Amino acid sequence: MSGGCPLAGGASGNGCPMSNGSEQIDPSNAMPPPNQKPAPDQPFVLSTNRQKSTIPKAKVMVDGQLETWEYPSAQMFWNAMLKKGWRWRDDQLDQRDMDNIIRIHNANNELAWQEVLKWEHSLHPECDMPKLKSFHGDAKNLSPRARFRSWLGYQLPFDRHNWLVDRCGREVPYIIDYYDVGHVNPETKLFAHLDVRPAIRDASTMWDRMVVGYWRMKDNLNGWISNKLRREAA
């Protein structure tokens, strides 16, 4: 999203790139102003075009319509990775690779927002249009859920984002953990599983997590029973 940070692998392992102290940070995404200038040693020209997302911004109107978040251009993404210490010669990326990275980045954010909407529309239908107020990367800090899963032997997420959702005036923090699934989905071209859920901050968010946990457990149990009955009938 606007000034968004890389999501893929080591380039985003420490969260969003931060300012060197001389740049003003945008509190909505923890990023300095967009940098569309080519890097000094950049080996090829990168696009500066930015794609609009479907994710509405909180309290931002343009001509009476809600404004949506804007994804970074390939040039902005390149500069953000350089700012984090990445060097293109190590990976030998070309223009096509950067186009693919941008496409994956944008698709992951769209998928994350759809998961947020599932929570919001299922549990809080009284708010017909949730919006995204702010976001930032937080890969250095494991979420309690990710840490607990690692104790059970599951892999750690390669990235984490914190989103602040505006639920018709109420701020609701969400956590998004990104897991490497080991292969690229041939339909979506994505390689990550997104674990999206509201952060437990009060009794309301704890109740929401418990309700969805119960729904999932019930679905899994019903699926197990159905499979067992089919095997016995075969």
PDB file of C-alpha atoms in Angstrom:
ATOM      1  CA  MET A   1       0.000   0.000   0.000  1.00  0.00           C
ATOM      2  CA  SER A   2       1.050   3.611   0.012  1.00  0.00           C
ATOM      3  CA  GLY A   3       4.698   3.380   0.959  1.00  0.00           C
ATOM      4  CA  GLY A   4       4.086  -0.271   1.815  1.00  0.00           C
ATOM      5  CA  CYS A   5       7.022  -2.466   2.747  1.00  0.00           C
ATOM      6  CA  PRO A   6       8.152  -5.703   1.073  1.00  0.00           C
ATOM      7  CA  LEU A   7       6.418  -8.902   2.085  1.00  0.00           C
ATOM      8  CA  ALA A   8       8.606 -11.537   0.532  1.00  0.00           C
ATOM      9  CA  GLY A   9      11.324 -13.429   2.333  1.00  0.00           C
ATOM     10  CA  GLY A  10      14.473 -11.862   3.691  1.00  0.00           C
ATOM     11  CA  ALA A  11      13.870  -8.468   2.137  1.00  0.00           C
ATOM     12  CA  SER A  12      11.173  -7.829   4.720  1.00  0.00           C
ATOM     13  CA  GLY A  13      12.583  -9.860   7.565  1.00  0.00           C
ATOM     14  CA  ASN A  14      12.917  -6.882   9.880  1.00  0.00           C
ATOM     15  CA  GLY A  15       9.700  -5.054   9.082  1.00  0.00           C
ATOM     16  CA  CYS A  16       9.266  -1.799   7.189  1.00  0.00           C
ATOM     17  CA  PRO A  17      12.313   0.361   6.477  1.00  0.00           C
ATOM     18  CA  MET A  18      12.604   3.294   8.814  1.00  0.00           C
ATOM     19  CA  SER A  19      13.807   6.847   8.457  1.00  0.00           C
ATOM     20  CA  ASN A  20      17.395   7.939   8.993  1.00  0.00           C
ATOM     21  CA  GLY A  21      16.117  10.784  11.136  1.00  0.00           C
ATOM     22  CA  SER A  22      16.027  13.446   8.432  1.00  0.00           C
ATOM     23  CA  GLU A  23      12.761  12.310   6.836  1.00  0.00           C
ATOM     24  CA  GLN A  24       9.265  12.846   8.115  1.00  0.00           C
ATOM     25  CA  ILE A  25       7.514   9.565   8.919  1.00  0.00           C
ATOM     26  CA  ASP A  26       3.902   9.037   7.885  1.00  0.00           C
ATOM     27  CA  PRO A  27       2.163   7.689  11.022  1.00  0.00           C
ATOM     28  CA  SER A  28      -0.391   5.785   8.928  1.00  0.00           C
ATOM     29  CA  ASN A  29       2.204   3.396   7.497  1.00  0.00           C
ATOM     30  CA  ALA A  30       5.445   4.095   9.446  1.00  0.00           C
ATOM     31  CA  MET A  31       7.174   5.075   6.205  1.00  0.00           C
ATOM     32  CA  PRO A  32       9.088   8.103   4.908  1.00  0.00           C
ATOM     33  CA  PRO A  33       7.723  10.038   1.898  1.00  0.00           C
ATOM     34  CA  PRO A  34       7.484   7.996  -1.337  1.00  0.00           C
ATOM     35  CA  ASN A  35      10.775   7.838  -3.231  1.00  0.00           C
ATOM     36  CA  GLN A  36      10.277   7.503  -6.990  1.00  0.00           C
ATOM     37  CA  LYS A  37      13.857   8.392  -7.948  1.00  0.00           C
ATOM     38  CA  PRO A  38      16.108   5.715  -9.508  1.00  0.00           C
ATOM     39  CA  ALA A  39      18.897   4.476  -7.257  1.00  0.00           C
ATOM     40  CA  PRO A  40      22.455   5.483  -8.272  1.00  0.00           C
ATOM     41  CA  ASP A  41      23.537   1.956  -9.288  1.00  0.00           C
ATOM     42  CA  GLN A  42      20.151   0.748 -10.534  1.00  0.00           C
ATOM     43  CA  PRO A  43      20.722  -1.512 -13.579  1.00  0.00           C
ATOM     44  CA  PHE A  44      17.405  -0.882 -15.356  1.00  0.00           C
ATOM     45  CA  VAL A  45      14.416   1.437 -15.435  1.00  0.00           C
ATOM     46  CA  LEU A  46      11.535   0.596 -13.110  1.00  0.00           C
ATOM     47  CA  SER A  47       7.924   1.653 -13.343  1.00  0.00           C
ATOM     48  CA  THR A  48       6.715   4.525 -11.177  1.00  0.00           C
ATOM     49  CA  ASN A  49       3.058   3.671 -11.750  1.00  0.00           C
ATOM     50  CA  ARG A  50       1.037   2.952  -8.629  1.00  0.00           C
ATOM     51  CA  GLN A  51      -2.057   0.780  -8.443  1.00  0.00           C
ATOM     52  CA  LYS A  52      -5.109   1.660  -6.397  1.00  0.00           C
ATOM     53  CA  SER A  53      -6.198  -0.974  -3.895  1.00  0.00           C
ATOM     54  CA  THR A  54      -9.764  -1.869  -2.955  1.00  0.00           C
ATOM     55  CA  ILE A  55      -9.005  -1.073   0.696  1.00  0.00           C
ATOM     56  CA  PRO A  56     -10.761   2.105   1.884  1.00  0.00           C
ATOM     57  CA  LYS A  57      -8.858   4.647   3.935  1.00  0.00           C
ATOM     58  CA  ALA A  58     -10.397   5.787   7.186  1.00  0.00           C
ATOM     59  CA  LYS A  59     -11.880   9.309   7.058  1.00  0.00           C
ATOM     60  CA  VAL A  60     -10.420  10.222   3.669  1.00  0.00           C
ATOM     61  CA  MET A  61     -12.873  11.488   1.058  1.00  0.00           C
ATOM     62  CA  VAL A  62     -12.195  12.595  -2.519  1.00  0.00           C
ATOM     63  CA  ASP A  63     -15.081  14.305  -4.315  1.00  0.00           C
ATOM     64  CA  GLY A  64     -17.479  12.786  -1.822  1.00  0.00           C
ATOM     65  CA  GLN A  65     -16.108   9.278  -2.360  1.00  0.00           C
ATOM     66  CA  LEU A  66     -13.960   7.191  -0.042  1.00  0.00           C
ATOM     67  CA  GLU A  67     -10.302   7.184  -1.011  1.00  0.00           C
ATOM     68  CA  THR A  68      -8.515   3.825  -1.118  1.00  0.00           C
ATOM     69  CA  TRP A  69      -4.952   2.954  -0.218  1.00  0.00           C
ATOM     70  CA  GLU A  70      -2.424   3.073  -3.042  1.00  0.00           C
ATOM     71  CA  TYR A  71       0.215   0.401  -3.601  1.00  0.00           C
ATOM     72  CA  PRO A  72       3.895   1.271  -4.088  1.00  0.00           C
ATOM     73  CA  SER A  73       5.404   1.359  -7.549  1.00  0.00           C
ATOM     74  CA  ALA A  74       8.210  -0.986  -8.552  1.00  0.00           C
ATOM     75  CA  GLN A  75      10.634   1.926  -8.117  1.00  0.00           C
ATOM     76  CA  MET A  76       9.382   2.664  -4.609  1.00  0.00           C
ATOM     77  CA  PHE A  77       9.625  -1.009  -3.716  1.00  0.00           C
ATOM     78  CA  TRP A  78      13.197  -1.216  -5.023  1.00  0.00           C
ATOM     79  CA  ASN A  79      14.220   1.853  -3.009  1.00  0.00           C
ATOM     80  CA  ALA A  80      12.549   0.477   0.117  1.00  0.00           C
ATOM     81  CA  MET A  81      14.513  -2.767  -0.158  1.00  0.00           C
ATOM     82  CA  LEU A  82      17.776  -0.879  -0.691  1.00  0.00           C
ATOM     83  CA  LYS A  83      17.031   1.205   2.392  1.00  0.00           C
ATOM     84  CA  LYS A  84      16.855  -2.005   4.409  1.00  0.00           C
ATOM     85  CA  GLY A  85      20.318  -3.066   3.268  1.00  0.00           C
ATOM     86  CA  TRP A  86      19.353  -5.309   0.346  1.00  0.00           C
ATOM     87  CA  ARG A  87      21.731  -5.287  -2.641  1.00  0.00           C
ATOM     88  CA  TRP A  88      20.330  -6.221  -6.021  1.00  0.00           C
ATOM     89  CA  ARG A  89      23.558  -7.881  -7.173  1.00  0.00           C
ATOM     90  CA  ASP A  90      23.052 -10.605  -4.564  1.00  0.00           C
ATOM     91  CA  ASP A  91      19.800 -11.745  -6.183  1.00  0.00           C
ATOM     92  CA  GLN A  92      20.304 -10.578  -9.775  1.00  0.00           C
ATOM     93  CA  LEU A  93      16.725  -9.396 -10.158  1.00  0.00           C
ATOM     94  CA  ASP A  94      15.461  -8.077 -13.465  1.00  0.00           C
ATOM     95  CA  GLN A  95      12.467  -5.952 -14.429  1.00  0.00           C
ATOM     96  CA  ARG A  96      10.191  -8.975 -14.769  1.00  0.00           C
ATOM     97  CA  ASP A  97      11.106 -10.132 -11.256  1.00  0.00           C
ATOM     98  CA  MET A  98      10.186  -6.734  -9.855  1.00  0.00           C
ATOM     99  CA  ASP A  99       6.853  -6.809 -11.669  1.00  0.00           C
ATOM    100  CA  ASN A 100       6.146 -10.220 -10.123  1.00  0.00           C
ATOM    101  CA  ILE A 101       7.131  -8.992  -6.653  1.00  0.00           C
ATOM    102  CA  ILE A 102       4.756  -6.044  -6.944  1.00  0.00           C
ATOM    103  CA  ARG A 103       1.949  -8.306  -8.144  1.00  0.00           C
ATOM    104  CA  ILE A 104       2.473 -10.706  -5.216  1.00  0.00           C
ATOM    105  CA  HIS A 105       2.711  -7.828  -2.728  1.00  0.00           C
ATOM    106  CA  ASN A 106      -0.542  -6.305  -3.940  1.00  0.00           C
ATOM    107  CA  ALA A 107      -2.359  -9.642  -4.101  1.00  0.00           C
ATOM    108  CA  ASN A 108      -1.300 -10.482  -0.540  1.00  0.00           C
ATOM    109  CA  ASN A 109      -2.693  -7.199   0.734  1.00  0.00           C
ATOM    110  CA  GLU A 110      -5.968  -7.693  -1.119  1.00  0.00           C
ATOM    111  CA  LEU A 111      -6.234 -11.206   0.315  1.00  0.00           C
ATOM    112  CA  ALA A 112      -5.491  -9.921   3.813  1.00  0.00           C
ATOM    113  CA  TRP A 113      -8.243  -7.327   3.505  1.00  0.00           C
ATOM    114  CA  GLN A 114     -10.732  -9.950   2.341  1.00  0.00           C
ATOM    115  CA  GLU A 115      -9.883 -11.985   5.442  1.00  0.00           C
ATOM    116  CA  VAL A 116     -10.435  -8.906   7.612  1.00  0.00           C
ATOM    117  CA  LEU A 117     -13.832  -8.405   5.982  1.00  0.00           C
ATOM    118  CA  LYS A 118     -14.800 -12.008   6.750  1.00  0.00           C
ATOM    119  CA  TRP A 119     -14.241 -11.330  10.437  1.00  0.00           C
ATOM    120  CA  GLU A 120     -15.971  -7.978  10.366  1.00  0.00           C
ATOM    121  CA  HIS A 121     -19.020  -8.950   8.314  1.00  0.00           C
ATOM    122  CA  SER A 122     -19.536 -12.235  10.178  1.00  0.00           C
ATOM    123  CA  LEU A 123     -19.268 -10.824  13.689  1.00  0.00           C
ATOM    124  CA  HIS A 124     -20.090  -7.134  13.322  1.00  0.00           C
ATOM    125  CA  PRO A 125     -22.571  -6.680  10.465  1.00  0.00           C
ATOM    126  CA  GLU A 126     -23.776  -3.458  12.082  1.00  0.00           C
ATOM    127  CA  CYS A 127     -20.764  -1.751  10.456  1.00  0.00           C
ATOM    128  CA  ASP A 128     -21.329  -1.989   6.726  1.00  0.00           C
ATOM    129  CA  MET A 129     -17.981  -0.511   5.667  1.00  0.00           C
ATOM    130  CA  PRO A 130     -14.876  -1.144   7.777  1.00  0.00           C
ATOM    131  CA  LYS A 131     -11.821   0.863   6.734  1.00  0.00           C
ATOM    132  CA  LEU A 132      -8.085   0.595   7.198  1.00  0.00           C
ATOM    133  CA  LYS A 133      -6.696   3.420   9.311  1.00  0.00           C
ATOM    134  CA  SER A 134      -3.015   2.485   9.491  1.00  0.00           C
ATOM    135  CA  PHE A 135      -0.554  -0.378   9.111  1.00  0.00           C
ATOM    136  CA  HIS A 136       3.075  -1.214   9.758  1.00  0.00           C
ATOM    137  CA  GLY A 137       5.448  -4.156   9.561  1.00  0.00           C
ATOM    138  CA  ASP A 138       6.447  -5.850  12.806  1.00  0.00           C
ATOM    139  CA  ALA A 139       8.455  -8.900  11.747  1.00  0.00           C
ATOM    140  CA  LYS A 140      10.848  -8.684  14.705  1.00  0.00           C
ATOM    141  CA  ASN A 141       8.063  -9.327  17.225  1.00  0.00           C
ATOM    142  CA  LEU A 142       6.428 -12.746  17.170  1.00  0.00           C
ATOM    143  CA  SER A 143       2.730 -12.748  17.932  1.00  0.00           C
ATOM    144  CA  PRO A 144       1.666 -14.934  20.884  1.00  0.00           C
ATOM    145  CA  ARG A 145      -0.133 -17.260  18.471  1.00  0.00           C
ATOM    146  CA  ALA A 146       2.919 -17.647  16.233  1.00  0.00           C
ATOM    147  CA  ARG A 147       5.150 -18.296  19.237  1.00  0.00           C
ATOM    148  CA  PHE A 148       2.754 -20.926  20.620  1.00  0.00           C
ATOM    149  CA  ARG A 149       2.558 -22.648  17.230  1.00  0.00           C
ATOM    150  CA  SER A 150       6.359 -22.784  17.098  1.00  0.00           C
ATOM    151  CA  TRP A 151       6.389 -24.574  20.477  1.00  0.00           C
ATOM    152  CA  LEU A 152       4.148 -27.208  18.887  1.00  0.00           C
ATOM    153  CA  GLY A 153       6.653 -27.713  16.090  1.00  0.00           C
ATOM    154  CA  TYR A 154       5.119 -25.524  13.394  1.00  0.00           C
ATOM    155  CA  GLN A 155       7.172 -23.099  11.315  1.00  0.00           C
ATOM    156  CA  LEU A 156       7.585 -19.464  12.262  1.00  0.00           C
ATOM    157  CA  PRO A 157       6.064 -16.762  10.051  1.00  0.00           C
ATOM    158  CA  PHE A 158       8.476 -14.960   7.741  1.00  0.00           C
ATOM    159  CA  ASP A 159       6.695 -11.645   8.259  1.00  0.00           C
ATOM    160  CA  ARG A 160       4.102  -9.921  10.405  1.00  0.00           C
ATOM    161  CA  HIS A 161       1.981  -6.841   9.831  1.00  0.00           C
ATOM    162  CA  ASN A 162      -0.189  -4.919  12.264  1.00  0.00           C
ATOM    163  CA  TRP A 163      -3.265  -3.279  10.792  1.00  0.00           C
ATOM    164  CA  LEU A 164      -5.566  -0.843  12.571  1.00  0.00           C
ATOM    165  CA  VAL A 165      -9.125  -1.212  11.277  1.00  0.00           C
ATOM    166  CA  ASP A 166     -11.754   1.483  11.717  1.00  0.00           C
ATOM    167  CA  ARG A 167     -15.017  -0.295  12.560  1.00  0.00           C
ATOM    168  CA  CYS A 168     -17.372   2.645  12.071  1.00  0.00           C
ATOM    169  CA  GLY A 169     -15.542   4.745  14.643  1.00  0.00           C
ATOM    170  CA  ARG A 170     -14.028   2.002  16.776  1.00  0.00           C
ATOM    171  CA  GLU A 171     -10.352   1.147  16.291  1.00  0.00           C
ATOM    172  CA  VAL A 172      -9.707  -2.602  16.086  1.00  0.00           C
ATOM    173  CA  PRO A 173      -6.110  -3.879  15.816  1.00  0.00           C
ATOM    174  CA  TYR A 174      -5.477  -6.867  13.548  1.00  0.00           C
ATOM    175  CA  ILE A 175      -2.437  -9.132  13.312  1.00  0.00           C
ATOM    176  CA  ILE A 176      -1.384 -10.737  10.033  1.00  0.00           C
ATOM    177  CA  ASP A 177       1.232 -13.494  10.137  1.00  0.00           C
ATOM    178  CA  TYR A 178       2.714 -14.604   6.808  1.00  0.00           C
ATOM    179  CA  TYR A 179       3.779 -18.249   6.434  1.00  0.00           C
ATOM    180  CA  ASP A 180       5.719 -19.772   3.552  1.00  0.00           C
ATOM    181  CA  VAL A 181       3.665 -22.666   2.141  1.00  0.00           C
ATOM    182  CA  GLY A 182       6.611 -23.989   0.139  1.00  0.00           C
ATOM    183  CA  HIS A 183       5.029 -23.775  -3.299  1.00  0.00           C
ATOM    184  CA  VAL A 184       3.378 -21.222  -5.544  1.00  0.00           C
ATOM    185  CA  ASN A 185      -0.372 -21.497  -6.006  1.00  0.00           C
ATOM    186  CA  PRO A 186      -0.853 -21.943  -9.787  1.00  0.00           C
ATOM    187  CA  GLU A 187      -4.083 -19.916  -9.746  1.00  0.00           C
ATOM    188  CA  THR A 188      -3.234 -17.004  -7.461  1.00  0.00           C
ATOM    189  CA  LYS A 189       0.572 -17.079  -7.971  1.00  0.00           C
ATOM    190  CA  LEU A 190       0.935 -16.624  -4.202  1.00  0.00           C
ATOM    191  CA  PHE A 191       3.333 -18.569  -1.997  1.00  0.00           C
ATOM    192  CA  ALA A 192       2.184 -17.470   1.460  1.00  0.00           C
ATOM    193  CA  HIS A 193      -0.534 -18.471   3.894  1.00  0.00           C
ATOM    194  CA  LEU A 194      -1.990 -15.502   5.752  1.00  0.00           C
ATOM    195  CA  ASP A 195      -3.158 -15.929   9.338  1.00  0.00           C
ATOM    196  CA  VAL A 196      -5.404 -12.898   9.826  1.00  0.00           C
ATOM    197  CA  ARG A 197      -7.240 -12.203  13.082  1.00  0.00           C
ATOM    198  CA  PRO A 198      -8.078  -9.368  15.470  1.00  0.00           C
ATOM    199  CA  ALA A 199      -5.519  -8.897  18.215  1.00  0.00           C
ATOM    200  CA  ILE A 200      -6.809  -9.736  21.679  1.00  0.00           C
ATOM    201  CA  ARG A 201      -6.992  -6.363  23.417  1.00  0.00           C
ATOM    202  CA  ASP A 202     -10.226  -6.546  25.398  1.00  0.00           C
ATOM    203  CA  ALA A 203     -13.195  -8.776  26.209  1.00  0.00           C
ATOM    204  CA  SER A 204     -14.825  -8.038  22.846  1.00  0.00           C
ATOM    205  CA  THR A 205     -11.876  -9.152  20.722  1.00  0.00           C
ATOM    206  CA  MET A 206     -11.330 -12.170  22.971  1.00  0.00           C
ATOM    207  CA  TRP A 207     -14.977 -13.162  22.465  1.00  0.00           C
ATOM    208  CA  ASP A 208     -14.658 -12.753  18.688  1.00  0.00           C
ATOM    209  CA  ARG A 209     -11.628 -15.031  18.634  1.00  0.00           C
ATOM    210  CA  MET A 210     -13.427 -17.625  20.769  1.00  0.00           C
ATOM    211  CA  VAL A 211     -16.511 -17.597  18.534  1.00  0.00           C
ATOM    212  CA  VAL A 212     -14.510 -18.075  15.336  1.00  0.00           C
ATOM    213  CA  GLY A 213     -12.374 -20.721  17.040  1.00  0.00           C
ATOM    214  CA  TYR A 214     -15.549 -22.619  17.918  1.00  0.00           C
ATOM    215  CA  TRP A 215     -16.860 -22.323  14.349  1.00  0.00           C
ATOM    216  CA  ARG A 216     -13.603 -23.675  12.949  1.00  0.00           C
ATOM    217  CA  MET A 217     -13.456 -26.531  15.443  1.00  0.00           C
ATOM    218  CA  LYS A 218     -17.055 -27.457  14.595  1.00  0.00           C
ATOM    219  CA  ASP A 219     -16.334 -27.395  10.849  1.00  0.00           C
ATOM    220  CA  ASN A 220     -13.225 -29.549  11.311  1.00  0.00           C
ATOM    221  CA  LEU A 221     -15.140 -32.043  13.441  1.00  0.00           C
ATOM    222  CA  ASN A 222     -18.004 -32.233  10.944  1.00  0.00           C
ATOM    223  CA  GLY A 223     -15.507 -32.763   8.137  1.00  0.00           C
ATOM    224  CA  TRP A 224     -13.769 -35.546  10.059  1.00  0.00           C
ATOM    225  CA  ILE A 225     -17.094 -37.281  10.777  1.00  0.00           C
ATOM    226  CA  SER A 226     -18.185 -37.010   7.130  1.00  0.00           C
ATOM    227  CA  ASN A 227     -14.910 -38.486   5.893  1.00  0.00           C
ATOM    228  CA  LYS A 228     -15.115 -41.308   8.422  1.00  0.00           C
ATOM    229  CA  LEU A 229     -18.668 -42.180   7.372  1.00  0.00           C
ATOM    230  CA  ARG A 230     -17.687 -42.181   3.695  1.00  0.00           C
ATOM    231  CA  ARG A 231     -14.775 -44.522   4.360  1.00  0.00           C
ATOM    232  CA  GLU A 232     -16.964 -46.905   6.343  1.00  0.00           C
ATOM    233  CA  ALA A 233     -19.633 -46.915   3.632  1.00  0.00           C
ATOM    234  CA  ALA A 234     -17.128 -47.623   0.856  1.00  0.00           C
TER     235      ALA A 234
END
